[in-house]
């Protein structure tokens, strides 16, 4: 266990700056994509639409890469500060999934489509695992609220995947990502000196 509280405070500041900058840029770029095109096709195909739609392709690539790098770096900070390797692993899964989503355009054949969807499901489950872990460990209202927001987004997204004429995949995914970003911010509080007793340990 660390004995230098200042080191924890510095880690929390770095973690918050990292999460704030990378997630803000992700959502700003995503907002630009949505403003550019929020057609029925975008609603039906979700955020991934912007990764295959030529006018928004560059924005989507930058958004995904920034988010991926930010999550990978945050995982390192979180593991170092809290010892929670489970959440660190889940964050890295999400980081890898973001790259996989970019290199598997769903409109280029059945194989890429199924790979893309499978990766998306894995990423969403990993995000929910991170939020669920935080809600279970801290039992704060904020951490639970972040999880609820994610669950709402997840349900809306899941209902939009089958051909049930419920085309709100884009909305559901955005809600899910908002809840995940909120959960990430709450996770940064676990890297401070005030919570240095927090140690998740192995499952």
Coordinates of C-alpha atoms in Angstrom, one line a residue, residues 1-16 74 77-78 80-83 142 185-199:
X1 CA 0.0 0.0 0.0
X2 CA 1.2 3.5 -0.8
X3 CA 2.3 5.8 1.9
X4 CA 2.5 9.1 0.0
X5 CA -1.0 10.7 -0.2
X6 CA 0.3 13.4 -2.6
X7 CA 1.1 10.7 -5.1
X8 CA -2.6 9.6 -5.0
X9 CA -3.8 13.2 -5.4
X10 CA -1.6 13.6 -8.4
X11 CA -2.9 10.3 -9.8
X12 CA -6.4 11.5 -9.4
X13 CA -5.7 14.7 -11.2
X14 CA -4.0 12.9 -14.0
X15 CA -6.9 10.4 -14.3
X16 CA -9.5 13.2 -14.3
X74 CA -6.7 5.1 -17.8
X77 CA -3.6 4.5 -13.9
X78 CA -6.5 2.7 -12.3
X80 CA -1.7 1.3 -10.4
X81 CA -3.8 3.3 -7.9
X82 CA -6.4 0.7 -6.9
X83 CA -5.1 -2.7 -7.8
X142 CA -23.8 8.5 -8.5
X185 CA -15.5 9.9 -14.1
X186 CA -16.7 8.3 -10.9
X187 CA -13.9 5.7 -11.2
X188 CA -11.3 8.6 -11.1
X189 CA -12.3 9.3 -7.5
X190 CA -11.0 5.8 -6.6
X191 CA -7.4 6.9 -7.5
X192 CA -7.2 9.6 -4.8
X193 CA -5.6 9.5 -1.3
X194 CA -9.0 9.7 0.3
X195 CA -9.8 6.3 -1.1
X196 CA -6.4 4.6 -0.9
X197 CA -8.0 1.9 1.3
X198 CA -10.0 0.9 -1.7
X199 CA -8.5 -2.3 -3.1

